[in-house]
Coordinates of N, CA and C in Angstrom, one line a residue:
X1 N -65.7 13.9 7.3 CA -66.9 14.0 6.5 C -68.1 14.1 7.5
X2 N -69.2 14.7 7.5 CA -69.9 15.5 8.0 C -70.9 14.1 7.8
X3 N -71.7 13.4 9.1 CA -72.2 12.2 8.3 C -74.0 12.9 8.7
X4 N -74.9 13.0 7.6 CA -76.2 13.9 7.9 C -77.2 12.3 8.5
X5 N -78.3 13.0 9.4 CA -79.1 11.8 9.7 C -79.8 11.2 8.6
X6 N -80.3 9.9 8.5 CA -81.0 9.7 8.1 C -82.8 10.2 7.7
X7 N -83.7 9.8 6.6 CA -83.9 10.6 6.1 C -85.7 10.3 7.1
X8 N -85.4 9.1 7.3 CA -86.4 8.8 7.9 C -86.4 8.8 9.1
X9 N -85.6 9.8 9.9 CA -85.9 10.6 11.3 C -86.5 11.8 11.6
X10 N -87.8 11.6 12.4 CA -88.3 12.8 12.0 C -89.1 13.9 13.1
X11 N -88.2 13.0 13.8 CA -87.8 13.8 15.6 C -86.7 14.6 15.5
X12 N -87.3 15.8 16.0 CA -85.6 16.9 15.6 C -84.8 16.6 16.8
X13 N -85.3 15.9 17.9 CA -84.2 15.7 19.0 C -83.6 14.2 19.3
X14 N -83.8 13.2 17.7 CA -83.7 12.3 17.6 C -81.9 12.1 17.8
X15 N -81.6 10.9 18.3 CA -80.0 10.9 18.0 C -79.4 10.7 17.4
X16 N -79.6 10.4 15.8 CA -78.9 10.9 14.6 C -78.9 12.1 14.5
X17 N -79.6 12.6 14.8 CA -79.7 14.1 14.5 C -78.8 14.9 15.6
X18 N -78.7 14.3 16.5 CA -77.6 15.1 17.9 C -76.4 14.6 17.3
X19 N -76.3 13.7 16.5 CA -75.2 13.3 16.6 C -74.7 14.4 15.0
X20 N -75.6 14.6 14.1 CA -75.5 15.3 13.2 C -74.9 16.5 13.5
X21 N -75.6 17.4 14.3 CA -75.3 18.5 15.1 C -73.9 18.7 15.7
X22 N -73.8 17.8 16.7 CA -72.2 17.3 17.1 C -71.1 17.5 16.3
X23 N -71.3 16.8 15.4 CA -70.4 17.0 14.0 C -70.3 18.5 13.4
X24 N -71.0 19.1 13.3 CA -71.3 20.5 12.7 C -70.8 21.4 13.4
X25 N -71.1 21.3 14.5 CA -70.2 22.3 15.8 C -68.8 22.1 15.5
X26 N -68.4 20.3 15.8 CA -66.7 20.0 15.5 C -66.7 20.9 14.6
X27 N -66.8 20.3 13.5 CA -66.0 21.2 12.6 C -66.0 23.1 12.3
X28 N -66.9 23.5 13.1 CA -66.9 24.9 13.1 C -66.1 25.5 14.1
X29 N -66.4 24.4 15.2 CA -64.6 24.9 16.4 C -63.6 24.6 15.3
X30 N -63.6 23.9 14.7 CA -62.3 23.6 14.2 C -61.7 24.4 13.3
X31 N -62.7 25.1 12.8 CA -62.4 26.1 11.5 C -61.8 27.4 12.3
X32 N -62.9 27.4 13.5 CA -62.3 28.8 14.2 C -60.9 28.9 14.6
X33 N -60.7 27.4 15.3 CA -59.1 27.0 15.8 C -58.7 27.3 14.9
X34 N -58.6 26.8 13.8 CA -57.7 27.3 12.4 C -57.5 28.8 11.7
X35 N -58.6 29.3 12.1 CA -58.7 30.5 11.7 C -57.8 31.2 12.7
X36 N -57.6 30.8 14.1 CA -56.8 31.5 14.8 C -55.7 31.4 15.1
X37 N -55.3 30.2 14.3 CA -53.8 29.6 14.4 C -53.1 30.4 13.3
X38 N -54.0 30.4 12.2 CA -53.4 31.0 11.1 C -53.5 32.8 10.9
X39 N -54.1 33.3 11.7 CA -54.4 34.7 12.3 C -54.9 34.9 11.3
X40 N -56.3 34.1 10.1 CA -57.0 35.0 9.3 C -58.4 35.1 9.3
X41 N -59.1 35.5 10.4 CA -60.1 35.5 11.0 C -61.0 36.7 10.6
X42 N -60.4 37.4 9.9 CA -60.9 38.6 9.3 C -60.8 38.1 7.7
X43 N -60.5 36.9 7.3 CA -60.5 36.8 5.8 C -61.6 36.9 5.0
X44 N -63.0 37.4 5.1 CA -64.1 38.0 4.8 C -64.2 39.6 4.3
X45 N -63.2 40.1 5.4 CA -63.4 41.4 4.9 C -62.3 42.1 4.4
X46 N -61.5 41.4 3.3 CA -60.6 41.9 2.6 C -60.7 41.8 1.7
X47 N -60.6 43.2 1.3 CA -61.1 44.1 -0.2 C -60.1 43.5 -1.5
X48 N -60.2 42.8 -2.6 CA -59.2 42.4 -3.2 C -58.7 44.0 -3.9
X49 N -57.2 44.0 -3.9 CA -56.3 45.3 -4.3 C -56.8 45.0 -6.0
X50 N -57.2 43.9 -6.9 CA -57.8 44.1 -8.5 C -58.6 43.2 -8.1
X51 N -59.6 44.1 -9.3 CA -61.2 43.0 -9.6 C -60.1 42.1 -11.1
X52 N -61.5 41.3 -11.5 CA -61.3 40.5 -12.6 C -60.3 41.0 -13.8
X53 N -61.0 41.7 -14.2 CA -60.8 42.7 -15.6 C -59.6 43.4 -15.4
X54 N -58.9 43.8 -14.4 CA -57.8 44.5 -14.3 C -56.2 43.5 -14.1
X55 N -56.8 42.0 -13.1 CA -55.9 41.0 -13.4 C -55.4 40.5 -14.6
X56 N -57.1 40.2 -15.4 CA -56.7 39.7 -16.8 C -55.7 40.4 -17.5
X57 N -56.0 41.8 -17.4 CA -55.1 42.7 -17.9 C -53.5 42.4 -17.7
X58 N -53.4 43.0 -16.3 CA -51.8 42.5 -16.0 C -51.3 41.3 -16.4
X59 N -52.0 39.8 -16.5 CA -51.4 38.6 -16.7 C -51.5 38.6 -18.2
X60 N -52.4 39.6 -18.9 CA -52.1 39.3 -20.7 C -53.3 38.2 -20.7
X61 N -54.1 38.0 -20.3 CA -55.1 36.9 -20.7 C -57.0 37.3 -20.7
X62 N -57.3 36.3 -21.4 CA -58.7 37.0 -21.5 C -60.1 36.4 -20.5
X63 N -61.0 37.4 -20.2 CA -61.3 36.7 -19.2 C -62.2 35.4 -19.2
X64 N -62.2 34.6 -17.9 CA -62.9 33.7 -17.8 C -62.1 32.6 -17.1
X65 N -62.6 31.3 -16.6 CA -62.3 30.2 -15.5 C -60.6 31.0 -14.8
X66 N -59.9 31.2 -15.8 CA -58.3 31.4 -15.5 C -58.4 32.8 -14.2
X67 N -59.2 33.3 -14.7 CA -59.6 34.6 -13.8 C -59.8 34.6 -12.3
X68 N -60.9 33.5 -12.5 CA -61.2 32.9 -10.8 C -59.8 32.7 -10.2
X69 N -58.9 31.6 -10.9 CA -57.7 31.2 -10.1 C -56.8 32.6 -9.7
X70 N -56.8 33.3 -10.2 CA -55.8 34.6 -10.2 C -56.7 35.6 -9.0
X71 N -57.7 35.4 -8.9 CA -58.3 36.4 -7.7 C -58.1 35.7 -6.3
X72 N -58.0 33.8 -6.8 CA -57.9 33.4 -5.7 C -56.4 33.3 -5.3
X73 N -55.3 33.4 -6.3 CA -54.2 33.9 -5.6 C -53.8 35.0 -5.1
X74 N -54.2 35.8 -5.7 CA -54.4 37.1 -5.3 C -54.9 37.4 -3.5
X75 N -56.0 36.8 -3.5 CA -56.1 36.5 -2.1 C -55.5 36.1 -1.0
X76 N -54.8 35.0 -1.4 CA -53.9 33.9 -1.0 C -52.4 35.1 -0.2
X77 N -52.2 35.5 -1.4 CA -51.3 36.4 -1.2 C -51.5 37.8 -0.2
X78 N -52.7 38.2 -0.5 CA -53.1 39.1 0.6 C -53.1 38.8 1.7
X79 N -53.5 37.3 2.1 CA -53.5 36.8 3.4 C -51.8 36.6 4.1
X80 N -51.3 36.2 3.1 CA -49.8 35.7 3.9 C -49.2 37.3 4.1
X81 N -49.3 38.4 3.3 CA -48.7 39.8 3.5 C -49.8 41.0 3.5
X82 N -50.6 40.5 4.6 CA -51.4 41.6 5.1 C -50.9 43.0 5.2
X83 N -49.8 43.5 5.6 CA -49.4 44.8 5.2 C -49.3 45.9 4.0
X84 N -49.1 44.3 3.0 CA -48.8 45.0 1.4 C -49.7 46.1 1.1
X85 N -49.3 46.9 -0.2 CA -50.3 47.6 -1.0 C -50.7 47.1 -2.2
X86 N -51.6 47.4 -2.9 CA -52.2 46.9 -4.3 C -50.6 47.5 -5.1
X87 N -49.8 48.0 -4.9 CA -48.5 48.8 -5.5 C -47.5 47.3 -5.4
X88 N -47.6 47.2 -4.1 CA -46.9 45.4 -3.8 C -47.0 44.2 -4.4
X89 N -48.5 44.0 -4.5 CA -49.0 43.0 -5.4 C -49.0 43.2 -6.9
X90 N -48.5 44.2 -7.1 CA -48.4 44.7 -9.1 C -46.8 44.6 -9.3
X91 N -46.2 44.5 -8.2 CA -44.9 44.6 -8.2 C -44.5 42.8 -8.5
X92 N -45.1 42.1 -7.7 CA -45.0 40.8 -7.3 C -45.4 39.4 -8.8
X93 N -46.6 40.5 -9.0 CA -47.2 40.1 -9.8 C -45.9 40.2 -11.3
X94 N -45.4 41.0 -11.7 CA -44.7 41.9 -12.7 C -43.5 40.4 -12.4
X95 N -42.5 40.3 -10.9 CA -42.0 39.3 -11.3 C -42.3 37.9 -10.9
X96 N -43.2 37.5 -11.0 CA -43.7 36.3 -10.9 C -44.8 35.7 -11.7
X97 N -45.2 36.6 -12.6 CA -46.1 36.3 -13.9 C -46.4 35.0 -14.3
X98 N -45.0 34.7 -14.7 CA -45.1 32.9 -15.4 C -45.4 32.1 -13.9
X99 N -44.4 32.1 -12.9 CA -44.9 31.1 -12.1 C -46.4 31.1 -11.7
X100 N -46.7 32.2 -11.8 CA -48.5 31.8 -11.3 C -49.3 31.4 -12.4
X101 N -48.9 31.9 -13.3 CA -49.6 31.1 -14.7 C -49.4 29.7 -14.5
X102 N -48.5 29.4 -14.4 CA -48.1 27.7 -14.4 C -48.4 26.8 -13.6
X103 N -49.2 27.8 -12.4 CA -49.5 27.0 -11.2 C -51.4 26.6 -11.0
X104 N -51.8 27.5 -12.2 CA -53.0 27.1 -12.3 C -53.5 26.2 -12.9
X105 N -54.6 25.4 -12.6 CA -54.9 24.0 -13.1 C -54.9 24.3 -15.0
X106 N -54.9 23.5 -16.0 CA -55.2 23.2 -17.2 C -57.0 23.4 -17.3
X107 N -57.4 22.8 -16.0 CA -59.3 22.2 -16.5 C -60.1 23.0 -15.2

């Protein structure tokens, strides 16, 4: 947890505040490390293969909150099989329907 200075410091080169900083960097090496461990360093610029309205479609549901989770699997899945096509993920999707339904929160 990212601890912020207090509020009554009000020297920017104060040492809550370096120490604030410190912490901010950690964890942004850390994200990079991770980002490079997991080789998805490019996860920004991948185009999802369906928007909203075309998932809802395929899963039979109407849109809204359930939507979000399904673009974020959707994603999820782009990441681990970066080669696939949008043809791959409709295929995947076709047999795995119920499990991903069932894996999304209720709330």
């Amino acid at each position: 947890m990212i601890r912020r200075p207090p509020r009554s410091t009000h020297c920017i080169s104060s040492a809550a505040s370096d120490v604030y900083k410190r912490q901010v960097l950690n964890e942004y090496k850390n994200w990079i490390q991770m980002s490079d461990k997991m080789m998805i360093w490019n996860a920004e610029s991948i185009k999802p293969h369906f928007d909203g309205k075309e998932l809802a479609k395929m899963f039979e549901v109407s849109p809204g909150k359930i939507v979000k989770h399904l673009l974020d699997d959707q994603l999820s899945w782009q990441l681990v099989n970066p080669a696939k096509t949008k043809e791959d993920y409709a295929a995947y999707v076709e047999a795995n329907k119920k499990v991903i339904l069932s894996n999304i929160p209720s709330k």
